[in-house]
Coordinates of N, CA and C and ligand atoms in Angstrom, one line a residue:
M1 N 67.5 148.9 41.5 CA 66.2 149.5 42.4 C 67.6 149.6 44.3
W2 N 67.5 148.2 44.3 CA 68.4 147.6 44.7 C 69.9 148.1 45.0
R3 N 70.4 148.1 43.8 CA 71.3 148.9 43.5 C 70.8 150.2 43.8
R4 N 70.1 150.7 43.9 CA 70.7 152.4 44.0 C 70.4 152.7 45.4
L5 N 69.1 151.5 46.3 CA 69.9 152.0 48.2 C 71.0 151.6 48.5
G6 N 71.4 151.2 47.8 CA 73.0 150.4 48.1 C 73.6 151.8 47.9
F7 N 73.6 152.3 46.9 CA 75.1 154.0 46.7 C 74.0 154.9 47.7
L8 N 72.8 154.6 48.5 CA 72.2 155.8 49.5 C 72.7 155.2 51.0
S9 N 73.4 154.3 50.8 CA 73.2 153.8 52.6 C 75.4 153.7 52.6
P10 N 75.8 154.8 53.4 CA 76.8 154.8 53.9 C 77.3 153.3 54.7
A11 N 78.3 153.1 54.7 CA 78.5 151.5 55.3 C 79.1 152.2 56.7
I12 N 78.4 150.8 57.8 CA 78.0 150.9 59.1 C 79.5 150.4 59.4
S13 N 79.9 151.1 61.0 CA 81.2 150.5 61.2 C 80.7 148.8 61.4
S14 N 81.6 147.9 61.3 CA 80.9 146.3 61.5 C 81.5 146.5 63.6
S15 N 80.7 145.1 63.8 CA 80.6 144.7 65.0 C 81.9 143.4 65.0
K16 N 82.8 143.6 66.2 CA 83.5 142.8 66.4 C 83.1 141.3 66.4
R17 N 81.7 141.7 67.7 CA 80.9 140.6 68.4 C 80.6 139.4 67.7
Q18 N 80.8 137.8 67.9 CA 80.7 137.1 66.7 C 79.5 136.1 67.5
N19 N 78.1 136.0 66.2 CA 76.9 135.5 66.8 C 77.1 134.1 67.1
R20 N 76.1 133.2 67.8 CA 76.8 131.9 67.5 C 75.3 130.8 67.3
I21 N 74.6 130.1 66.3 CA 73.7 129.7 66.5 C 74.1 128.3 67.6
P22 N 72.6 128.6 68.3 CA 72.6 128.1 69.1 C 72.1 126.2 68.4
E23 N 72.4 125.0 69.9 CA 72.0 123.9 68.5 C 70.5 123.7 68.8
S24 N 70.0 124.1 69.5 CA 68.4 123.6 69.1 C 67.7 124.8 68.4
L25 N 68.3 125.7 67.3 CA 68.0 125.8 66.6 C 68.1 125.5 65.4
K26 N 70.4 125.1 65.8 CA 70.6 124.1 64.9 C 69.9 122.7 64.1
L27 N 68.7 122.0 64.8 CA 68.2 121.3 64.8 C 66.7 122.1 64.0
V28 N 66.1 123.1 64.6 CA 64.9 123.7 63.8 C 65.6 124.1 62.3
M29 N 66.6 124.4 62.3 CA 67.0 124.2 60.5 C 67.3 123.5 60.2
L30 N 67.7 122.0 60.6 CA 67.3 121.0 60.1 C 66.8 120.5 59.3
F31 N 65.0 120.3 59.9 CA 63.8 120.2 59.6 C 63.4 120.6 59.3
A32 N 63.6 122.0 59.0 CA 63.5 123.0 58.2 C 63.4 122.9 56.5
T33 N 62.8 121.7 56.2 CA 62.6 121.5 54.8 C 61.5 122.4 53.9
D34 N 62.2 122.0 52.4 CA 61.4 122.6 51.6 C 59.9 122.9 51.5
A35 N 59.4 121.9 52.4 CA 57.8 121.4 52.3 C 57.5 123.2 53.2
V36 N 58.5 122.6 54.4 CA 58.2 123.5 55.8 C 58.1 125.1 55.0
K37 N 58.7 125.5 53.9 CA 59.2 127.2 53.7 C 57.7 127.1 52.5
D38 N 57.8 125.8 51.6 CA 56.2 126.0 50.7 C 55.3 126.7 51.2
D39 N 54.8 126.4 52.8 CA 53.4 126.8 52.9 C 54.3 128.4 53.2
I40 N 54.8 129.3 52.9 CA 53.9 130.9 52.5 C 54.8 131.1 51.0
T41 N 55.0 130.3 50.5 CA 55.9 130.4 49.0 C 55.7 130.0 47.5
A42 N 54.4 129.3 47.9 CA 54.0 128.3 47.3 C 52.9 128.7 45.6
S43 N 52.5 129.4 47.0 CA 51.4 130.3 46.4 C 51.3 131.6 45.9
R44 N 52.2 132.2 46.1 CA 52.9 133.8 46.9 C 54.1 133.8 46.7
R45 N 54.7 135.2 46.5 CA 56.2 135.5 47.1 C 55.9 137.2 47.3
P46 N 55.2 137.0 48.4 CA 55.2 138.2 49.1 C 56.1 139.1 49.5
F47 N 56.5 140.5 49.2 CA 56.9 141.5 49.3 C 57.7 142.1 50.5
I48 N 58.5 141.4 51.2 CA 58.9 142.3 52.7 C 60.3 142.5 52.9
T49 N 60.0 143.4 53.9 CA 60.3 145.4 54.6 C 61.0 145.2 55.8
F50 N 62.4 144.6 55.9 CA 62.3 144.2 57.4 C 62.4 145.9 58.2
V51 N 62.0 146.3 59.0 CA 62.3 147.7 59.6 C 62.9 147.9 60.7
L52 N 64.1 148.4 61.0 CA 65.4 147.7 62.4 C 65.4 149.5 62.8
G53 N 66.1 149.4 63.6 CA 66.3 150.6 64.2 C 66.5 150.7 66.1
G54 N 67.7 151.0 66.6 CA 67.4 150.7 67.8 C 66.0 151.1 68.6
P55 N 66.0 151.0 70.0 CA 64.3 151.3 70.7 C 64.2 152.5 70.4
G56 N 63.0 152.9 70.4 CA 62.2 154.0 70.3 C 62.6 155.4 69.1
S57 N 63.5 154.6 67.9 CA 63.4 154.9 67.3 C 62.8 155.6 66.2
G58 N 61.5 155.1 66.2 CA 60.6 155.0 65.8 C 59.3 154.2 65.2
K59 N 60.4 152.9 64.7 CA 59.6 152.0 64.4 C 58.5 152.0 64.1
G60 N 57.7 151.8 65.0 CA 56.3 151.3 65.5 C 55.6 152.5 64.9
T61 N 55.7 153.2 64.9 CA 55.2 155.0 64.6 C 55.4 155.4 63.3
Q62 N 56.4 154.8 62.4 CA 56.8 155.3 61.4 C 55.6 153.9 60.3
C63 N 55.5 152.3 60.5 CA 54.7 151.6 60.1 C 53.6 151.8 59.8
A64 N 53.2 153.3 60.6 CA 52.0 152.6 60.9 C 51.4 153.8 60.0
R65 N 51.6 154.8 59.5 CA 52.3 155.8 58.6 C 52.3 154.5 57.1
I66 N 53.4 154.3 56.8 CA 54.3 153.6 56.2 C 52.8 152.0 55.4
A67 N 51.7 151.8 56.4 CA 51.0 150.7 56.0 C 50.0 151.2 55.7
S68 N 49.3 152.6 56.4 CA 47.8 153.2 55.7 C 48.5 154.1 54.3
A69 N 49.9 154.3 53.7 CA 49.9 155.1 52.7 C 50.1 154.1 51.9
F70 N 50.1 152.3 52.4 CA 51.0 152.2 51.2 C 50.8 150.6 51.4
G71 N 49.2 150.1 51.9 CA 48.6 149.1 51.5 C 49.7 148.0 52.2
F72 N 50.4 147.9 52.9 CA 51.1 147.1 53.8 C 50.9 146.6 55.0
A73 N 50.6 145.4 55.5 CA 50.5 144.9 57.1 C 51.6 145.5 57.5
H74 N 51.0 145.6 58.3 CA 52.6 146.2 60.0 C 52.6 145.0 60.8
L75 N 53.8 144.2 60.7 CA 54.2 142.9 61.7 C 54.7 144.1 62.6
S76 N 54.6 143.8 63.8 CA 56.0 144.0 65.0 C 56.0 142.8 65.3
A77 N 57.5 142.4 65.9 CA 57.8 141.4 66.8 C 57.5 141.5 67.4
G78 N 58.1 142.9 68.5 CA 58.1 142.8 69.7 C 56.2 142.8 70.1
D79 N 55.3 142.9 69.2 CA 53.6 143.0 70.0 C 53.3 141.7 69.9
L80 N 54.1 141.0 69.0 CA 53.8 139.3 68.6 C 54.3 138.6 69.8
L81 N 55.2 139.2 70.1 CA 56.4 138.4 71.3 C 54.9 139.3 72.6
R82 N 54.5 140.6 72.7 CA 53.8 141.2 74.0 C 52.7 140.3 74.2
E83 N 52.2 139.6 72.5 CA 50.8 138.9 73.3 C 51.0 137.9 73.5
E84 N 52.3 137.0 72.2 CA 52.4 135.3 73.2 C 52.7 135.9 75.6
M85 N 53.4 137.1 75.7 CA 54.1 137.1 76.9 C 52.9 136.8 78.0
S86 N 51.6 137.3 77.8 CA 50.4 137.7 78.9 C 49.6 136.2 78.6
C87 N 50.1 135.0 77.8 CA 49.7 134.2 78.2 C 50.9 133.2 79.9
D88 N 49.4 132.6 79.9 CA 49.9 132.2 81.3 C 50.6 131.0 81.4
S89 N 51.6 131.4 81.1 CA 52.6 129.8 80.3 C 54.0 129.8 80.6
K90 N 54.8 128.3 80.4 CA 55.8 128.6 80.8 C 57.2 129.9 79.5
K91 N 56.4 129.6 78.2 CA 57.1 130.5 77.7 C 56.5 132.0 77.8
G92 N 54.9 132.1 77.8 CA 55.2 133.7 77.8 C 56.0 133.8 79.4
K93 N 55.9 133.2 80.4 CA 56.9 133.3 80.9 C 58.0 133.9 80.6
L94 N 58.9 133.5 79.8 CA 60.3 133.0 79.6 C 60.2 134.6 78.3
I95 N 59.3 134.9 77.7 CA 59.3 135.8 77.2 C 59.7 137.1 78.2
R96 N 58.7 136.8 79.5 CA 58.7 138.0 79.9 C 59.7 138.3 80.3
D97 N 60.3 137.3 81.2 CA 62.4 137.3 81.9 C 62.6 138.1 80.7
I98 N 62.8 137.8 79.5 CA 63.7 138.2 78.3 C 63.5 139.2 78.0
I99 N 62.1 139.8 78.1 CA 62.1 141.4 77.4 C 62.0 141.9 79.0
M100 N 62.2 141.9 80.0 CA 62.4 142.1 81.1 C 64.1 143.0 81.0
E101 N 64.7 142.3 80.8 CA 66.0 142.4 80.5 C 66.7 142.8 79.3
G102 N 65.9 143.3 78.7 CA 66.1 143.9 77.3 C 67.1 143.1 76.0
K103 N 66.8 141.9 76.4 CA 68.0 140.5 75.8 C 66.7 140.3 74.6
I104 N 67.2 139.1 73.4 CA 66.5 138.3 72.4 C 66.0 137.6 72.7
V105 N 64.5 137.3 72.6 CA 63.8 136.3 72.5 C 64.4 135.0 71.5
P106 N 64.6 133.7 72.0 CA 65.1 132.2 70.5 C 64.5 133.1 70.1
S107 N 65.6 132.9 68.4 CA 64.5 133.2 67.3 C 63.3 132.1 67.1
E108 N 63.3 130.5 67.3 CA 62.4 129.8 67.0 C 60.8 129.4 67.6
I109 N 61.4 130.6 68.7 CA 60.1 131.2 69.2 C 59.2 132.4 68.2
T110 N 60.2 133.5 68.5 CA 59.7 134.0 67.1 C 60.0 134.8 65.5
V111 N 60.1 134.0 65.1 CA 60.2 133.0 64.0 C 58.7 132.1 63.2
H112 N 58.4 131.5 64.1 CA 57.3 131.0 64.2 C 56.0 131.9 64.7
L113 N 56.2 132.5 65.2 CA 54.7 133.9 65.8 C 55.2 134.5 64.4
I114 N 55.5 134.9 62.9 CA 55.6 135.6 62.1 C 55.3 134.8 61.3
K115 N 55.6 133.8 61.8 CA 55.4 132.9 60.1 C 53.5 132.7 60.1
E116 N 53.6 132.1 61.3 CA 51.7 132.2 61.2 C 51.5 133.6 61.3
A117 N 51.9 134.8 61.8 CA 50.8 136.5 61.0 C 50.9 136.1 59.7
I118 N 52.4 135.8 59.2 CA 52.0 135.5 58.1 C 51.7 134.9 56.7
M119 N 51.3 134.0 57.3 CA 49.8 132.5 56.5 C 48.5 133.3 57.3
S120 N 48.6 134.1 58.2 CA 47.0 134.1 58.5 C 46.4 135.2 57.5
S121 N 47.8 135.5 56.8 CA 47.6 137.0 56.3 C 47.2 136.7 54.6
S122 N 46.3 137.9 54.3 CA 46.5 137.3 52.7 C 46.9 138.8 52.0
A123 N 47.7 140.0 52.9 CA 48.6 140.8 52.1 C 49.2 140.1 51.6
D124 N 50.1 141.3 50.5 CA 50.9 140.1 49.5 C 52.3 141.4 49.8
R125 N 52.2 142.3 50.9 CA 53.1 143.5 51.4 C 53.1 143.1 52.6
F126 N 54.4 143.0 53.1 CA 54.5 143.1 55.3 C 56.0 144.1 54.8
L127 N 55.6 144.8 56.6 CA 56.6 145.2 57.6 C 56.8 144.6 58.6
I128 N 58.2 143.7 58.8 CA 58.0 142.9 59.3 C 58.7 144.6 60.6
D129 N 58.8 144.4 61.5 CA 58.8 145.7 62.7 C 60.0 145.0 63.3
G130 N 60.7 145.5 63.7 CA 61.8 145.5 65.4 C 62.4 143.6 65.0
F131 N 62.1 143.3 63.6 CA 63.0 142.2 63.4 C 64.1 142.0 61.5
P132 N 64.7 141.1 61.5 CA 65.5 140.5 62.5 C 66.7 141.5 63.6
R133 N 66.6 140.6 64.8 CA 67.6 141.5 65.5 C 68.7 141.2 66.5
S134 N 68.7 140.1 65.5 CA 70.2 139.5 65.7 C 70.7 138.8 64.2
E135 N 72.5 138.3 64.8 CA 72.0 137.2 63.3 C 71.6 136.1 63.5
E136 N 71.5 135.4 64.7 CA 70.4 134.4 65.0 C 69.6 134.4 64.1
N137 N 68.8 136.3 64.3 CA 67.3 135.8 64.0 C 67.1 135.5 62.3
R138 N 68.1 136.5 61.7 CA 68.2 136.8 60.6 C 68.4 135.2 59.5
I139 N 69.0 134.5 60.0 CA 69.0 133.4 59.3 C 68.0 131.9 59.8
A140 N 67.6 132.6 61.4 CA 66.2 131.8 61.1 C 65.1 131.6 59.9
F141 N 65.2 133.4 60.1 CA 64.1 133.9 59.1 C 64.4 133.3 57.7
E142 N 65.4 133.1 57.1 CA 65.9 132.9 55.6 C 65.7 131.2 55.7
T143 N 66.1 130.5 56.8 CA 65.9 129.0 57.3 C 64.6 128.6 56.9
I144 N 64.2 129.6 58.1 CA 62.3 128.4 58.2 C 61.5 129.2 57.2
I145 N 61.6 130.2 56.9 CA 59.9 130.7 56.0 C 61.2 130.3 54.7
G146 N 61.9 130.9 55.0 CA 63.0 130.3 53.6 C 62.7 131.5 52.1
V147 N 62.9 133.2 52.7 CA 62.8 134.1 52.2 C 63.9 135.4 52.3
E148 N 64.2 135.9 51.4 CA 65.1 137.6 51.6 C 64.3 138.5 52.5
P149 N 64.2 139.6 52.7 CA 63.2 140.6 52.5 C 64.1 141.4 51.1
N150 N 62.6 141.8 50.4 CA 63.4 142.9 49.7 C 64.6 144.0 49.7
L151 N 64.0 144.9 50.9 CA 64.0 146.1 51.6 C 64.3 145.9 53.0
V152 N 65.4 146.9 53.8 CA 65.5 147.1 54.8 C 65.2 148.1 54.8
L153 N 64.6 149.1 56.0 CA 65.0 150.2 56.3 C 65.2 149.7 57.7
F154 N 66.5 151.2 57.7 CA 66.9 151.1 59.3 C 66.7 153.2 59.5
F155 N 66.5 152.9 60.4 CA 65.9 154.2 61.0 C 67.5 154.2 62.2
D156 N 67.7 155.6 62.0 CA 69.3 156.1 62.5 C 69.2 157.2 63.7
C157 N 68.6 156.9 64.7 CA 68.7 158.1 65.5 C 69.7 157.9 67.3
P158 N 69.8 159.3 67.2 CA 71.1 159.5 68.2 C 70.2 158.4 69.6
E159 N 71.4 158.7 70.4 CA 71.1 157.3 72.3 C 70.6 158.0 72.8
E160 N 71.1 159.3 73.0 CA 70.1 160.3 73.5 C 68.3 160.7 73.9
E161 N 68.5 160.7 72.0 CA 66.7 161.1 71.4 C 66.2 159.8 71.3
M162 N 66.7 158.4 71.5 CA 65.7 157.2 71.9 C 65.7 157.4 73.2
V163 N 66.4 157.3 73.8 CA 66.0 157.1 75.3 C 65.1 158.3 75.7
K164 N 65.1 159.2 75.4 CA 64.0 160.8 75.9 C 62.4 159.7 75.2
R165 N 62.3 159.6 73.4 CA 60.7 158.9 73.1 C 60.6 157.7 74.2
V166 N 61.3 157.1 74.5 CA 60.8 155.7 75.2 C 60.6 156.0 77.0
L167 N 61.8 156.6 77.4 CA 60.9 157.0 78.8 C 59.4 158.7 78.4
G168 N 59.4 158.8 77.5 CA 57.9 159.7 77.3 C 57.1 158.3 76.6
R169 N 56.9 157.6 76.5 CA 55.9 157.0 75.6 C 54.9 156.2 76.7
N170 N 55.0 156.2 77.1 CA 54.2 155.8 78.7 C 52.6 154.5 77.9
Q171 N 52.8 154.0 77.9 CA 52.0 152.7 76.9 C 52.4 151.6 78.1
G172 N 52.6 152.1 79.2 CA 53.1 150.7 79.6 C 53.4 149.2 80.0
R173 N 54.3 149.8 78.8 CA 55.8 148.4 78.6 C 56.5 148.4 79.8
I174 N 56.8 147.1 80.0 CA 57.5 146.4 80.7 C 59.5 146.9 81.0
D175 N 59.3 146.7 79.7 CA 61.0 147.1 79.1 C 61.0 148.6 79.0
D176 N 59.5 149.9 79.2 CA 59.9 151.6 79.0 C 60.8 151.7 80.4
N177 N 61.8 151.3 81.1 CA 62.0 151.7 82.4 C 63.8 152.2 81.9
I178 N 64.2 153.1 82.9 CA 66.0 153.3 82.6 C 67.1 152.4 82.5
E179 N 66.5 151.5 83.1 CA 67.8 150.2 83.7 C 68.3 149.6 81.7
T180 N 65.7 148.3 81.6 CA 66.1 147.7 80.4 C 67.1 149.0 79.0
I181 N 66.0 149.8 79.3 CA 66.7 151.2 78.1 C 68.2 151.2 77.9
K182 N 68.6 151.2 79.2 CA 70.8 150.7 78.7 C 70.7 149.3 78.4
K183 N 70.1 148.4 79.0 CA 70.9 147.1 78.4 C 70.1 147.1 77.0
R184 N 68.9 147.6 76.9 CA 68.8 147.2 75.0 C 69.1 147.7 74.4
L185 N 69.7 149.2 74.2 CA 70.9 150.2 73.8 C 72.1 149.0 73.5
K186 N 72.6 148.5 74.4 CA 74.0 147.7 74.7 C 73.6 146.2 73.3
V187 N 72.3 145.7 74.1 CA 72.0 144.4 73.0 C 71.9 144.7 71.1
F188 N 71.1 146.0 71.1 CA 71.2 147.1 69.4 C 72.4 146.9 68.8
E189 N 73.6 147.2 69.3 CA 74.7 147.5 69.3 C 75.7 146.1 69.2
M190 N 75.5 145.5 70.1 CA 76.0 144.1 70.0 C 75.3 143.1 68.5
L191 N 74.3 143.2 68.9 CA 73.9 142.1 68.1 C 73.0 141.9 66.7
N192 N 72.6 143.8 67.0 CA 71.6 144.4 65.6 C 72.7 144.9 64.4
L193 N 73.6 145.3 64.9 CA 74.0 146.4 64.3 C 74.2 145.9 63.3
P194 N 75.8 144.4 63.5 CA 76.0 143.7 62.2 C 74.1 142.8 61.0
V195 N 73.5 142.9 61.6 CA 72.5 142.8 61.2 C 72.4 143.1 59.8
I196 N 72.8 145.0 60.0 CA 72.7 146.1 59.9 C 73.9 146.1 58.6
N197 N 74.6 145.7 58.9 CA 76.0 145.7 58.1 C 76.0 144.5 56.6
Y198 N 75.5 143.8 57.5 CA 74.5 142.4 56.0 C 73.8 143.5 55.7
Y199 N 72.5 143.8 55.7 CA 72.0 144.3 55.1 C 72.6 145.4 54.4
S200 N 73.4 146.8 54.4 CA 74.3 147.7 54.0 C 74.9 146.7 52.5
A201 N 75.4 145.6 53.4 CA 76.7 144.8 52.1 C 75.8 144.5 51.2
K202 N 75.3 144.3 50.8 CA 74.1 143.3 50.4 C 73.5 144.2 48.9
G203 N 72.9 145.2 49.4 CA 72.8 146.9 49.4 C 71.5 146.5 49.0
K204 N 70.8 146.6 50.3 CA 69.2 146.1 50.1 C 69.0 147.4 51.8
L205 N 70.1 147.4 52.2 CA 69.5 149.2 53.4 C 69.5 150.2 52.7
Y206 N 68.3 151.2 53.8 CA 68.1 151.9 53.3 C 67.7 153.0 54.7
K207 N 69.0 153.5 54.2 CA 69.3 153.9 55.7 C 68.7 155.5 56.5
I208 N 68.0 155.5 57.0 CA 67.1 157.1 57.5 C 67.5 157.5 58.4
N209 N 67.2 159.0 58.8 CA 68.2 160.2 59.6 C 66.9 159.9 60.4
A210 N 66.9 159.3 61.8 CA 65.3 159.7 62.3 C 65.2 160.7 63.6
T211 N 66.2 161.6 63.3 CA 65.8 162.7 64.1 C 64.4 164.2 63.1
G212 N 63.8 164.6 63.8 CA 63.3 165.1 62.9 C 61.7 165.0 63.6
T213 N 60.7 166.4 63.4 CA 59.1 165.6 63.2 C 58.9 164.3 63.2
V214 N 58.0 163.7 62.9 CA 57.8 162.2 62.6 C 57.1 162.6 61.4
D215 N 56.2 164.2 60.5 CA 55.5 164.5 59.9 C 57.0 164.2 58.7
E216 N 58.2 165.0 59.3 CA 59.6 164.9 58.6 C 60.3 163.4 58.2
I217 N 60.4 163.1 58.9 CA 61.2 161.7 59.1 C 60.1 160.8 57.7
F218 N 58.6 160.9 58.0 CA 57.9 160.1 57.1 C 57.6 160.6 56.0
E219 N 57.9 162.4 54.9 CA 58.6 162.2 53.7 C 59.4 161.5 53.2
K220 N 60.7 161.4 54.0 CA 61.7 160.4 53.9 C 61.1 158.5 52.9
V221 N 60.5 158.7 54.3 CA 60.1 157.5 54.1 C 59.4 157.2 52.6
R222 N 58.1 158.7 52.5 CA 57.3 158.5 51.6 C 58.0 158.3 50.2
H223 N 59.3 159.4 50.0 CA 60.0 159.3 49.1 C 60.5 157.9 48.4
L224 N 60.9 157.2 49.5 CA 61.4 156.0 49.4 C 60.4 154.8 48.7
F225 N 59.1 154.6 49.4 CA 58.0 153.8 48.9 C 57.3 154.0 48.0
G226 N 57.0 155.3 47.2 CA 56.3 155.9 46.3 C 57.6 155.5 44.8
S227 N 58.4 155.5 45.2 CA 59.5 155.1 44.2 C 59.2 153.3 43.8
L228 N 59.0 152.7 45.0 CA 59.3 151.5 44.9 C 57.9 151.0 43.9
R229 N 57.6 150.1 43.2 CA 56.5 148.8 42.9 C 57.2 147.5 42.6
P230 N 56.1 147.4 44.3 CA 56.3 146.4 45.0 C 55.1 145.4 44.6
Ligands
ATP1 N1 59.9 161.8 65.0 C1 59.2 161.6 66.7 N2 59.5 162.5 67.2 C2 59.0 162.6 68.4 N3 58.7 161.7 69.8 C3 58.5 159.9 68.7 C4 58.8 160.6 66.8 N4 58.7 159.6 66.8 C5 58.2 158.5 67.3 N5 57.5 159.2 68.6 C6 57.7 159.2 70.0 O1 58.5 157.6 70.5 C7 58.3 156.9 71.0 C8 58.9 155.7 70.8 O2 58.3 155.3 69.5 P1 57.7 154.3 68.3 O3 56.9 153.4 70.0 O4 57.8 154.0 67.1 O5 59.6 153.7 68.7 P2 60.0 152.0 68.1 O6 60.7 152.0 67.3 O7 58.9 151.4 68.2 O8 60.7 152.1 70.2 P3 60.6 149.8 69.9 O9 61.7 148.9 69.4 O10 60.7 150.1 71.7 O11 59.5 149.6 70.7 C9 56.5 157.0 71.0 O12 56.1 157.6 71.9 C10 56.3 157.9 69.4 O13 55.4 158.3 69.6
LIG2 N1 63.3 140.0 66.8 C1 62.9 140.2 68.3 C2 61.9 141.8 68.5 C3 61.8 141.6 69.5 N2 62.2 140.5 71.0 C4 61.7 141.3 72.2 C5 63.1 142.2 72.8 C6 63.0 143.2 72.7 O1 64.0 144.5 73.8 C7 61.1 143.2 73.1 C8 60.5 144.7 72.6 O2 60.5 144.7 71.3 P1 60.4 146.5 70.7 O3 58.6 146.6 70.4 O4 61.0 146.5 71.0 O5 60.2 145.8 68.8 O6 60.8 142.7 72.2 C9 62.6 140.0 70.5 O7 63.4 139.3 71.9 N3 63.0 139.6 69.6
MG3 MG1 58.4 149.5 68.4

């Protein structure tokens, strides 16, 4: 099956930008012992789908449809961070500042939130929406949680369409303004495309043209998930 997905995914041009792992994350990785990984993988091995795409490409919209049609638990990294951001704490303020700047929150924070969410769920299949956003995110997940995704969906959408959708979203998000969107698009290209290329090379990527109506896009997604036996 995964070979077939690889075949369907055209290669994506690779980014020249190298991602560096910060010292703080190296320390977390050092202490991510097998005992910690076993928290999630000892009693079960959930089916994990990463859902990637630029800002406004429709990840959240399609995840909601997939979750209700195929029984996946939907974990949005952005939603988890926004929830944490609303806490009146130093960490909450740090997250708010980073999101306003369109940058990426340190991986140890995001992976910890995802890990907690997986552990407190009894689901056997997860959509992890908006993660990993960088090579650092990806490596932290693999090291701390100790599993690789079974499948990676990439919603490929032209920039003008993404900007139009984000500006029309109207959900009161602090990053839904033109200045932050421009920064998020640059960060997507610099940090997220290398991750997409990585999974493409591994034959795990399924690229979906994210233009058209929500229903038209979901038809393609439905076809893919209908052929899976997670
Ligand atoms: N196919 C579509 N056509 C038109 N509008 C869409 C389509 N899919 C989603 N939208 C709308 O575009 C906006 C962005 O969609 P969504 O929140 O799903 O994107 P996202 O990829 O999760 O973005 P972000 O990374 O910023 O969270 C929403 O208002 C949504 O209703
Ligand atoms: N892995 C992630 C996911 C999200 N963030 C931050 C930065 C994003 O701009 C913001 C919103 O996420 P979205 O709702 O668009 O998925 O949250 C991050 O730092 N790391
Ligand atoms: Mg979203």
